[in-house]
Short mmCIF file of C-alpha atoms in Angstrom, two decimals:
data_model
loop_
_atom_site.label_atom_id
_atom_site.label_comp_id
_atom_site.label_asym_id
_atom_site.label_seq_id
_atom_site.Cartn_x
_atom_site.Cartn_y
_atom_site.Cartn_z
CA MET A 1 -3.11 -2.45 28.79
CA THR A 2 -1.84 -2.30 25.23
CA LYS A 3 -2.40 1.11 23.62
CA ILE A 4 -3.08 1.22 19.88
CA VAL A 5 -3.40 4.50 17.97
CA PHE A 6 -5.22 4.83 14.66
CA VAL A 7 -3.90 7.76 12.61
CA GLY A 8 -6.38 8.63 9.89
CA ALA A 9 -9.17 6.89 11.79
CA GLY A 10 -11.66 8.78 9.61
CA SER A 11 -11.01 6.07 7.01
CA VAL A 12 -13.99 4.57 8.77
CA VAL A 13 -14.53 1.39 6.76
CA PHE A 14 -10.88 0.35 7.10
CA THR A 15 -10.88 1.31 10.78
CA GLN A 16 -13.93 -0.93 11.28
CA ALA A 17 -12.22 -3.91 9.67
CA LEU A 18 -9.05 -3.54 11.74
CA LEU A 19 -10.99 -3.12 14.97
CA ALA A 20 -13.11 -6.17 14.25
CA ASP A 21 -9.92 -8.22 13.97
CA LEU A 22 -8.19 -6.63 16.97
CA LEU A 23 -11.13 -6.98 19.32
CA GLY A 24 -11.69 -10.55 18.19
CA PHE A 25 -8.54 -11.51 20.13
CA PRO A 26 -9.39 -12.06 23.83
CA GLU A 27 -5.95 -10.77 24.83
CA LEU A 28 -6.71 -7.39 23.18
CA ALA A 29 -10.34 -7.05 24.26
CA ASP A 30 -9.41 -4.50 26.95
CA ALA A 31 -6.86 -2.56 24.87
CA ARG A 32 -6.73 1.21 24.87
CA ILE A 33 -7.82 2.42 21.42
CA ALA A 34 -6.95 6.04 20.57
CA LEU A 35 -8.51 7.35 17.37
CA HIS A 36 -6.98 10.39 15.65
CA ASP A 37 -8.14 12.32 12.61
CA VAL A 38 -8.01 15.96 11.52
CA ASP A 39 -11.65 15.84 10.34
CA ALA A 40 -13.94 16.22 13.36
CA GLU A 41 -17.00 14.72 11.66
CA ARG A 42 -15.16 11.65 10.42
CA LEU A 43 -13.49 11.23 13.81
CA ALA A 44 -16.86 11.24 15.56
CA THR A 45 -18.17 8.67 13.08
CA ALA A 46 -15.10 6.48 13.67
CA GLU A 47 -15.58 6.67 17.43
CA ALA A 48 -19.25 5.69 17.18
CA ALA A 49 -18.34 2.79 14.87
CA ALA A 50 -15.59 1.64 17.24
CA ARG A 51 -17.97 1.54 20.18
CA ARG A 52 -20.56 -0.39 18.16
CA ILE A 53 -17.91 -2.95 17.07
CA ALA A 54 -16.64 -3.37 20.62
CA GLU A 55 -20.18 -4.07 21.78
CA ALA A 56 -20.72 -6.60 19.00
CA ARG A 57 -17.44 -8.34 19.87
CA GLY A 58 -18.23 -8.42 23.57
CA ALA A 59 -15.05 -6.45 24.23
CA ARG A 60 -14.44 -3.58 26.63
CA PRO A 61 -11.63 -1.46 25.21
CA ALA A 62 -10.99 2.06 26.45
CA ILE A 63 -11.83 4.13 23.35
CA THR A 64 -10.81 7.77 23.04
CA ALA A 65 -10.96 10.22 20.14
CA HIS A 66 -8.44 12.99 19.50
CA LEU A 67 -8.15 15.83 17.05
CA GLU A 68 -4.65 16.49 18.45
CA ARG A 69 -2.15 13.85 17.33
CA ARG A 70 0.35 14.17 20.18
CA GLU A 71 -2.41 13.72 22.75
CA ALA A 72 -3.37 10.45 21.05
CA PHE A 73 0.24 9.23 20.95
CA ASP A 74 0.98 9.56 24.66
CA GLY A 75 2.19 6.16 25.90
CA ALA A 76 1.29 4.28 22.70
CA ASP A 77 2.61 0.79 21.99
CA PHE A 78 1.47 0.68 18.35
CA VAL A 79 0.62 3.40 15.84
CA ILE A 80 -1.37 2.34 12.77
CA ASN A 81 -0.98 4.89 9.97
CA MET A 82 -3.64 5.01 7.24
CA ILE A 83 -3.77 8.67 6.21
CA GLN A 84 -4.56 10.05 2.77
CA VAL A 85 -3.10 13.55 2.64
CA GLY A 86 -5.27 15.88 0.60
CA GLY A 87 -8.20 13.46 0.57
CA ARG A 88 -10.26 12.77 -2.50
CA GLY A 89 -9.59 16.22 -3.96
CA SER A 90 -5.87 15.55 -4.28
CA THR A 91 -6.57 12.07 -5.63
CA VAL A 92 -8.70 13.53 -8.41
CA THR A 93 -5.94 16.02 -9.18
CA ASP A 94 -3.46 13.15 -9.48
CA PHE A 95 -5.60 11.78 -12.31
CA GLU A 96 -7.03 14.83 -14.03
CA VAL A 97 -3.85 16.85 -14.52
CA PRO A 98 -1.83 13.97 -16.08
CA ALA A 99 -4.86 13.02 -18.21
CA ARG A 100 -4.72 16.46 -19.86
CA PHE A 101 -1.27 15.47 -21.13
CA GLY A 102 -2.50 12.11 -22.42
CA LEU A 103 -1.03 10.10 -19.51
CA ARG A 104 -3.26 7.23 -18.42
CA GLN A 105 -3.26 5.89 -14.87
CA THR A 106 -5.31 3.28 -13.05
CA VAL A 107 -4.65 3.68 -9.31
CA ALA A 108 -1.92 6.36 -9.21
CA ASP A 109 -0.79 5.67 -5.64
CA THR A 110 2.52 3.81 -5.97
CA ILE A 111 4.91 5.12 -8.63
CA GLY A 112 4.07 7.18 -11.69
CA VAL A 113 3.19 10.84 -11.49
CA GLY A 114 0.32 10.13 -9.10
CA GLY A 115 2.51 8.07 -6.78
CA ILE A 116 5.32 10.64 -6.82
CA PHE A 117 3.07 13.50 -5.78
CA ARG A 118 1.14 11.41 -3.28
CA ALA A 119 4.49 10.66 -1.64
CA LEU A 120 5.62 14.29 -1.66
CA ARG A 121 2.48 15.49 0.10
CA THR A 122 2.66 12.59 2.59
CA PHE A 123 6.30 13.03 3.64
CA PRO A 124 5.71 16.25 5.66
CA VAL A 125 2.97 14.51 7.64
CA LEU A 126 5.28 11.54 8.25
CA ASP A 127 7.79 14.04 9.66
CA GLY A 128 5.16 15.20 12.14
CA ILE A 129 4.12 11.67 13.07
CA ALA A 130 7.76 10.72 13.62
CA ALA A 131 8.46 13.78 15.79
CA ASP A 132 5.41 13.09 17.95
CA MET A 133 6.35 9.43 18.32
CA ALA A 134 9.88 10.39 19.34
CA ALA A 135 8.44 12.67 22.02
CA CYS A 136 5.54 10.52 23.27
CA CYS A 137 6.19 6.85 22.44
CA PRO A 138 9.75 6.34 21.11
CA ASP A 139 9.61 2.55 21.47
CA ALA A 140 6.25 2.14 19.73
CA TRP A 141 5.89 0.25 16.45
CA LEU A 142 4.65 2.23 13.46
CA LEU A 143 2.47 -0.03 11.28
CA ASN A 144 2.09 1.81 8.00
CA TYR A 145 -0.73 1.19 5.53
CA THR A 146 -0.39 4.51 3.71
CA ASN A 147 0.68 4.47 0.07
CA PRO A 148 3.00 4.84 -1.72
CA MET A 149 4.21 2.11 0.63
CA ALA A 150 7.75 1.60 -0.66
CA MET A 151 8.51 5.33 -0.79
CA ASN A 152 7.02 5.99 2.66
CA VAL A 153 8.96 3.19 4.36
CA TRP A 154 12.16 4.35 2.64
CA TYR A 155 11.54 7.96 3.71
CA LEU A 156 10.82 6.98 7.32
CA ALA A 157 14.18 5.21 7.49
CA ALA A 158 16.13 7.90 5.64
CA ALA A 159 14.71 11.06 7.18
CA THR A 160 12.96 10.44 10.51
CA PRO A 161 13.81 9.19 14.01
CA VAL A 162 11.28 6.33 13.92
CA ARG A 163 13.08 3.23 15.15
CA ASN A 164 10.46 0.54 14.66
CA ALA A 165 8.47 0.60 11.43
CA VAL A 166 6.99 -1.90 9.02
CA GLY A 167 4.78 -1.34 6.00
CA LEU A 168 1.75 -3.60 5.58
CA CYS A 169 -0.20 -4.56 2.47
CA HIS A 170 -2.64 -7.40 1.78
CA SER A 171 -1.52 -8.10 -1.80
CA VAL A 172 0.63 -11.20 -1.14
CA TYR A 173 -2.09 -12.82 0.98
CA TRP A 174 -4.94 -12.21 -1.45
CA THR A 175 -2.84 -13.11 -4.51
CA THR A 176 -1.91 -16.50 -3.08
CA ARG A 177 -5.49 -17.17 -2.02
CA GLY A 178 -6.60 -16.39 -5.57
CA LEU A 179 -3.93 -18.63 -7.06
CA ALA A 180 -4.98 -21.48 -4.77
CA GLU A 181 -8.54 -21.15 -6.09
CA LEU A 182 -7.31 -21.12 -9.70
CA VAL A 183 -5.40 -24.37 -9.27
CA GLY A 184 -8.11 -26.04 -7.17
CA VAL A 185 -6.07 -26.55 -4.00
CA PRO A 186 -7.29 -25.52 -0.52
CA TYR A 187 -5.39 -22.44 0.61
CA GLU A 188 -4.54 -24.12 3.92
CA GLU A 189 -2.53 -26.75 2.02
CA VAL A 190 -0.48 -24.24 0.01
CA SER A 191 3.00 -23.01 0.89
CA TYR A 192 4.65 -20.12 -0.90
CA LEU A 193 7.51 -17.66 -0.91
CA ALA A 194 7.16 -14.15 -2.32
CA ALA A 195 9.57 -11.22 -2.41
CA GLY A 196 10.27 -7.99 -4.29
CA VAL A 197 8.91 -4.50 -3.73
CA ASN A 198 5.44 -3.56 -2.58
CA HIS A 199 2.90 -3.81 -5.41
CA GLN A 200 5.53 -5.52 -7.55
CA ALA A 201 6.66 -8.57 -5.61
CA TRP A 202 6.83 -12.04 -7.14
CA VAL A 203 5.59 -15.47 -6.14
CA LEU A 204 8.94 -17.27 -6.21
CA ARG A 205 7.67 -20.60 -4.89
CA PHE A 206 4.10 -21.95 -4.98
CA GLN A 207 3.70 -25.50 -3.70
CA ARG A 208 1.61 -28.13 -1.97
CA GLY A 209 3.87 -30.49 -0.10
CA GLY A 210 6.61 -31.27 -2.59
CA GLU A 211 4.45 -30.45 -5.64
CA ASP A 212 5.18 -27.34 -7.68
CA LEU A 213 1.76 -25.81 -8.37
CA TYR A 214 2.87 -23.55 -11.21
CA PRO A 215 2.22 -26.29 -13.83
CA ARG A 216 -1.38 -26.47 -12.60
CA LEU A 217 -1.63 -22.71 -13.04
CA ASP A 218 -0.30 -23.04 -16.59
CA GLU A 219 -3.02 -25.59 -17.32
CA ALA A 220 -5.72 -23.32 -15.92
CA ILE A 221 -4.51 -20.43 -18.07
CA GLU A 222 -4.40 -22.64 -21.14
CA ARG A 223 -8.00 -23.78 -20.56
CA ASP A 224 -9.45 -20.30 -20.04
CA PRO A 225 -8.75 -17.63 -22.69
CA GLU A 226 -10.31 -14.98 -20.41
CA LEU A 227 -7.50 -15.51 -17.91
CA ARG A 228 -5.08 -14.49 -20.65
CA ARG A 229 -6.82 -11.12 -20.73
CA ARG A 230 -5.36 -10.18 -17.34
CA VAL A 231 -2.25 -7.99 -17.13
CA ARG A 232 -0.57 -10.03 -14.45
CA VAL A 233 -1.26 -13.31 -16.23
CA GLU A 234 0.42 -11.78 -19.28
CA MET A 235 3.36 -10.72 -17.11
CA TYR A 236 3.57 -14.19 -15.56
CA ARG A 237 3.61 -15.88 -18.97
CA ARG A 238 6.50 -13.67 -20.10
CA LEU A 239 8.49 -13.46 -16.85
CA GLY A 240 7.92 -16.87 -15.29
CA HIS A 241 6.81 -15.62 -11.85
CA TYR A 242 3.38 -14.36 -10.86
CA PRO A 243 3.23 -10.73 -9.65
CA THR A 244 1.56 -10.13 -6.32
CA GLU A 245 -0.50 -7.07 -7.15
CA THR A 246 -3.72 -6.79 -9.13
CA SER A 247 -3.78 -6.25 -12.87
CA GLU A 248 -5.04 -2.68 -12.59
CA HIS A 249 -2.10 -1.85 -10.33
CA SER A 250 0.48 -3.81 -12.31
CA ALA A 251 -0.46 -2.21 -15.63
CA GLU A 252 0.86 1.22 -14.66
CA TYR A 253 4.27 0.09 -13.35
CA VAL A 254 5.62 -1.06 -16.72
CA PRO A 255 5.96 0.59 -20.17
CA TRP A 256 4.13 -2.02 -22.24
CA PHE A 257 0.40 -1.49 -21.79
CA MET A 258 -1.10 1.86 -20.86
CA ARG A 259 -0.05 3.88 -23.90
CA HIS A 260 -1.53 1.38 -26.38
CA ASP A 261 -5.28 1.54 -27.02
CA ALA A 262 -5.32 -2.05 -28.26
CA GLU A 263 -3.59 -3.35 -25.12
CA VAL A 264 -5.92 -1.39 -22.85
CA ALA A 265 -8.86 -3.06 -24.60
CA ARG A 266 -7.31 -6.54 -24.88
CA LEU A 267 -6.31 -6.68 -21.23
CA ARG A 268 -9.40 -4.83 -19.95
CA ILE A 269 -7.31 -2.22 -18.12
CA PRO A 270 -9.59 0.02 -16.02
CA VAL A 271 -8.21 3.51 -16.66
CA ASP A 272 -9.05 5.95 -13.81
CA GLU A 273 -10.12 3.04 -11.61
CA TYR A 274 -9.19 4.69 -8.32
CA ILE A 275 -11.48 7.65 -8.91
CA ARG A 276 -14.35 5.17 -9.02
CA VAL A 277 -13.02 3.42 -5.91
CA SER A 278 -12.87 6.77 -4.11
CA GLU A 279 -16.47 7.48 -5.01
CA GLU A 280 -17.49 4.08 -3.64
CA ASN A 281 -15.55 4.77 -0.43
CA LEU A 282 -17.53 8.00 0.02
CA ARG A 283 -20.79 6.11 -0.44
CA GLU A 284 -19.73 3.46 2.09
CA TYR A 285 -18.79 6.17 4.59
CA ALA A 286 -22.14 7.92 4.13
CA SER A 287 -23.96 4.61 4.56
CA THR A 288 -22.07 3.80 7.77
CA ARG A 289 -22.68 7.27 9.18
CA ALA A 290 -26.40 7.03 8.43
CA ALA A 291 -26.64 3.56 9.99
CA LEU A 292 -24.93 4.74 13.17
CA ALA A 293 -27.22 7.76 13.43
CA ALA A 294 -30.28 5.54 13.01
CA GLY A 295 -29.08 2.94 15.50
CA GLU A 296 -28.91 0.31 12.78
CA PRO A 297 -26.32 -2.50 12.61
CA ILE A 298 -23.00 -1.94 10.83
CA PRO A 299 -20.70 -4.66 9.44
CA VAL A 300 -18.46 -6.31 12.02
CA GLU A 301 -16.31 -8.54 9.88
CA GLY A 302 -12.69 -9.61 10.16
CA SER A 303 -10.37 -8.54 7.37
CA MET A 304 -7.35 -10.83 7.81
CA GLU A 305 -5.13 -7.73 7.77
CA TYR A 306 -1.61 -8.02 9.15
CA ALA A 307 -1.64 -5.22 11.76
CA PRO A 308 -3.94 -7.02 14.22
CA GLN A 309 -1.94 -10.23 13.79
CA ILE A 310 1.35 -8.40 14.42
CA ILE A 311 -0.01 -6.70 17.54
CA HIS A 312 -1.37 -9.99 18.87
CA SER A 313 1.93 -11.81 18.22
CA MET A 314 4.01 -9.10 19.89
CA VAL A 315 1.71 -8.91 22.92
CA THR A 316 1.29 -12.66 23.43
CA GLY A 317 4.53 -14.01 21.96
CA ARG A 318 2.66 -16.30 19.57
CA PRO A 319 4.87 -16.56 16.45
CA ARG A 320 3.47 -15.77 13.02
CA VAL A 321 4.87 -15.13 9.56
CA VAL A 322 3.52 -12.09 7.72
CA TYR A 323 4.71 -10.16 4.68
CA GLY A 324 6.18 -6.81 5.60
CA ASN A 325 7.82 -3.87 3.88
CA VAL A 326 11.15 -3.11 5.52
CA VAL A 327 14.50 -1.56 4.69
CA ASN A 328 16.70 -3.74 2.49
CA ARG A 329 19.72 -4.59 4.61
CA GLY A 330 20.98 -7.66 2.80
CA LEU A 331 17.47 -9.10 2.42
CA ILE A 332 17.35 -9.11 -1.39
CA GLY A 333 20.85 -9.21 -2.85
CA ASN A 334 20.17 -7.77 -6.31
CA LEU A 335 18.09 -4.80 -5.18
CA PRO A 336 19.72 -1.63 -3.76
CA GLU A 337 20.66 -1.47 -0.10
CA GLY A 338 18.45 0.94 1.79
CA CYS A 339 15.38 0.71 -0.42
CA ALA A 340 12.15 -0.77 0.94
CA VAL A 341 11.50 -4.40 0.05
CA GLU A 342 8.63 -6.78 0.73
CA VAL A 343 9.70 -10.07 2.31
CA PRO A 344 8.36 -12.64 4.79
CA CYS A 345 8.83 -11.60 8.41
CA LEU A 346 8.68 -13.59 11.62
CA VAL A 347 6.69 -11.77 14.30
CA ASP A 348 6.79 -12.64 18.00
CA ALA A 349 7.47 -10.90 21.30
CA GLN A 350 10.82 -9.69 19.94
CA GLY A 351 9.15 -7.69 17.16
CA VAL A 352 9.22 -7.95 13.37
CA GLN A 353 12.19 -9.94 12.07
CA PRO A 354 12.56 -9.95 8.27
CA THR A 355 13.83 -12.97 6.33
CA ALA A 356 16.77 -12.74 3.92
CA VAL A 357 15.60 -14.08 0.55
CA GLY A 358 18.79 -13.77 -1.51
CA ASP A 359 18.72 -12.75 -5.17
CA LEU A 360 15.52 -12.46 -7.18
CA PRO A 361 15.34 -13.95 -10.67
CA PRO A 362 17.22 -11.41 -12.83
CA GLN A 363 14.22 -10.47 -14.99
CA CYS A 364 12.16 -9.74 -11.86
CA ALA A 365 14.96 -7.77 -10.25
CA ALA A 366 15.39 -5.71 -13.43
CA LEU A 367 11.75 -4.59 -13.29
CA ASN A 368 12.00 -3.92 -9.57
CA ARG A 369 15.06 -1.73 -10.09
CA SER A 370 13.07 0.49 -12.47
CA PHE A 371 10.38 0.72 -9.81
CA VAL A 372 12.94 1.43 -7.07
CA GLY A 373 14.61 4.14 -9.16
CA VAL A 374 11.43 6.22 -9.14
CA GLY A 375 11.21 5.84 -5.37
CA GLU A 376 14.84 6.74 -4.76
CA LEU A 377 14.59 9.96 -6.75
CA THR A 378 11.35 10.93 -5.01
CA VAL A 379 12.83 10.33 -1.55
CA ARG A 380 16.00 12.21 -2.52
CA ALA A 381 13.93 15.10 -3.83
CA ALA A 382 12.38 15.53 -0.39
CA VAL A 383 15.46 14.78 1.73
CA GLU A 384 17.79 16.99 -0.33
CA GLY A 385 15.25 19.69 -1.28
CA ARG A 386 15.84 19.02 -5.00
CA PRO A 387 12.85 19.93 -7.23
CA ASP A 388 14.78 18.68 -10.25
CA HIS A 389 14.71 15.17 -8.74
CA VAL A 390 10.91 15.29 -8.79
CA ARG A 391 11.16 15.64 -12.59
CA HIS A 392 13.88 13.01 -12.75
CA ALA A 393 11.60 10.59 -10.90
CA ALA A 394 8.83 11.18 -13.45
CA MET A 395 11.33 10.75 -16.30
CA ALA A 396 12.42 7.41 -14.83
CA ASP A 397 8.87 6.14 -14.41
CA PRO A 398 8.22 3.43 -17.04
CA ASN A 399 4.65 4.37 -17.95
CA THR A 400 5.30 8.11 -18.01
CA ALA A 401 8.48 7.74 -20.06
CA ALA A 402 6.69 5.50 -22.57
CA THR A 403 3.92 8.06 -23.05
CA LEU A 404 5.33 11.60 -22.84
CA THR A 405 8.28 13.59 -24.16
CA ILE A 406 10.80 15.08 -21.74
CA GLU A 407 9.33 18.55 -22.21
CA GLU A 408 5.84 17.23 -21.52
CA ILE A 409 7.05 15.49 -18.36
CA TRP A 410 8.61 18.68 -16.98
CA THR A 411 5.57 20.77 -17.84
CA LEU A 412 3.28 18.18 -16.27
CA CYS A 413 5.34 18.24 -13.07
CA ASP A 414 5.09 22.04 -13.00
CA GLU A 415 1.31 21.77 -13.28
CA MET A 416 1.18 19.18 -10.50
CA VAL A 417 3.28 21.43 -8.24
CA LYS A 418 0.88 24.30 -8.84
CA ALA A 419 -2.16 22.09 -8.24
CA HIS A 420 -0.95 20.60 -4.94
CA GLY A 421 0.60 23.85 -3.68
CA ASP A 422 1.11 24.07 0.06
CA LEU A 423 0.71 20.32 0.60
CA LEU A 424 4.20 19.84 -0.85
CA PRO A 425 7.48 20.45 1.01
CA GLU A 426 8.37 24.13 0.56
CA PRO A 427 11.68 23.56 -1.32
CA LEU A 428 9.86 21.46 -3.93
CA ARG A 429 7.28 24.09 -4.89
CA ARG A 430 9.48 25.72 -7.54
CA THR A 431 8.62 25.26 -11.20
CA GLY A 432 10.61 25.47 -14.42
CA LEU A 433 14.26 24.60 -14.96
CA SER A 434 15.60 26.70 -12.06
#
């Protein structure tokens, strides 16, 4: 029986969605599902939800719950990682400390000061996951959902013994579905090619049959002035290729929007959006927990996420194409070798096989290289034990550099180090210029 481990299973709502998809496949209905979390209450809630979903799906998986990670990993075939190190408290810190310096953020989980420090507190846990996989399931596939995606995939390749890893994100899928709706074409009739880096990839080709659908998108934008009040529509109009991440995400990866009050208003940029999302996640968790305790139904809905599709394809041999985040080894010619890129991947019984895309349009690659520079310095900071590279990463970040002086950036990083404390790698806890 296929064994699938959920790391961070206390992310109950996401765990529910993945399980609903997994257990919807007859070939996985008797899988072994091992749930792991460090929070005993959330783990118990996840286990109860998993059993309820299995019953609703008519499946009979072997479900176990584990506070000890290595126990969960024993004999695993797949490890799904969806941790959030530091929980909501650290997320709030990622917003509140930079805000005191006048630095606006929307999601703060990818690059920027929030993304940098989220990565630095995640890397030590990735080290532990990798060590346990090497000991208990060295051939297993690590399917990573944890952000910052590009930095985490890069770090796994640069600093850990994990052999099989792919980062998964739903942005390409949902972007292309949304574009199909905008141009009035059924999604099933659309073909597309996207590539770049996670949260800043580009729709390079968007077609139905031999028809380029971008002119239809141009017409839709021209008809609707409200569409022109979206960040990524503005980026598309200037750059010629539609970005694959939402406007609230995209706004904080470039220097043009967040520091200008008028642009924040014109483009309806939701500053501090992820704090509100975190609050909603807590409410959803509380609602699920209460429903389980009362014996009431909980949602059992598929999510169209990639992890269940990958597992099904590898177990059954049925080929699929998904978008994955993998190490750039000749996949995108004008992005650095060794960074993490998002490209189409064939999945079958042989595993995840990425597709070489070639060069990106130069204007898209230029933006991606700014993005990648922040990630490289963050990964190097951890691998080399260089606290100065943490500051260099913040200095290289487009939104931070457009908003703060150098002195403010260094002082902000010192304050973030103090706030996150022991969650950071020990060599990176120093402050000041030393």
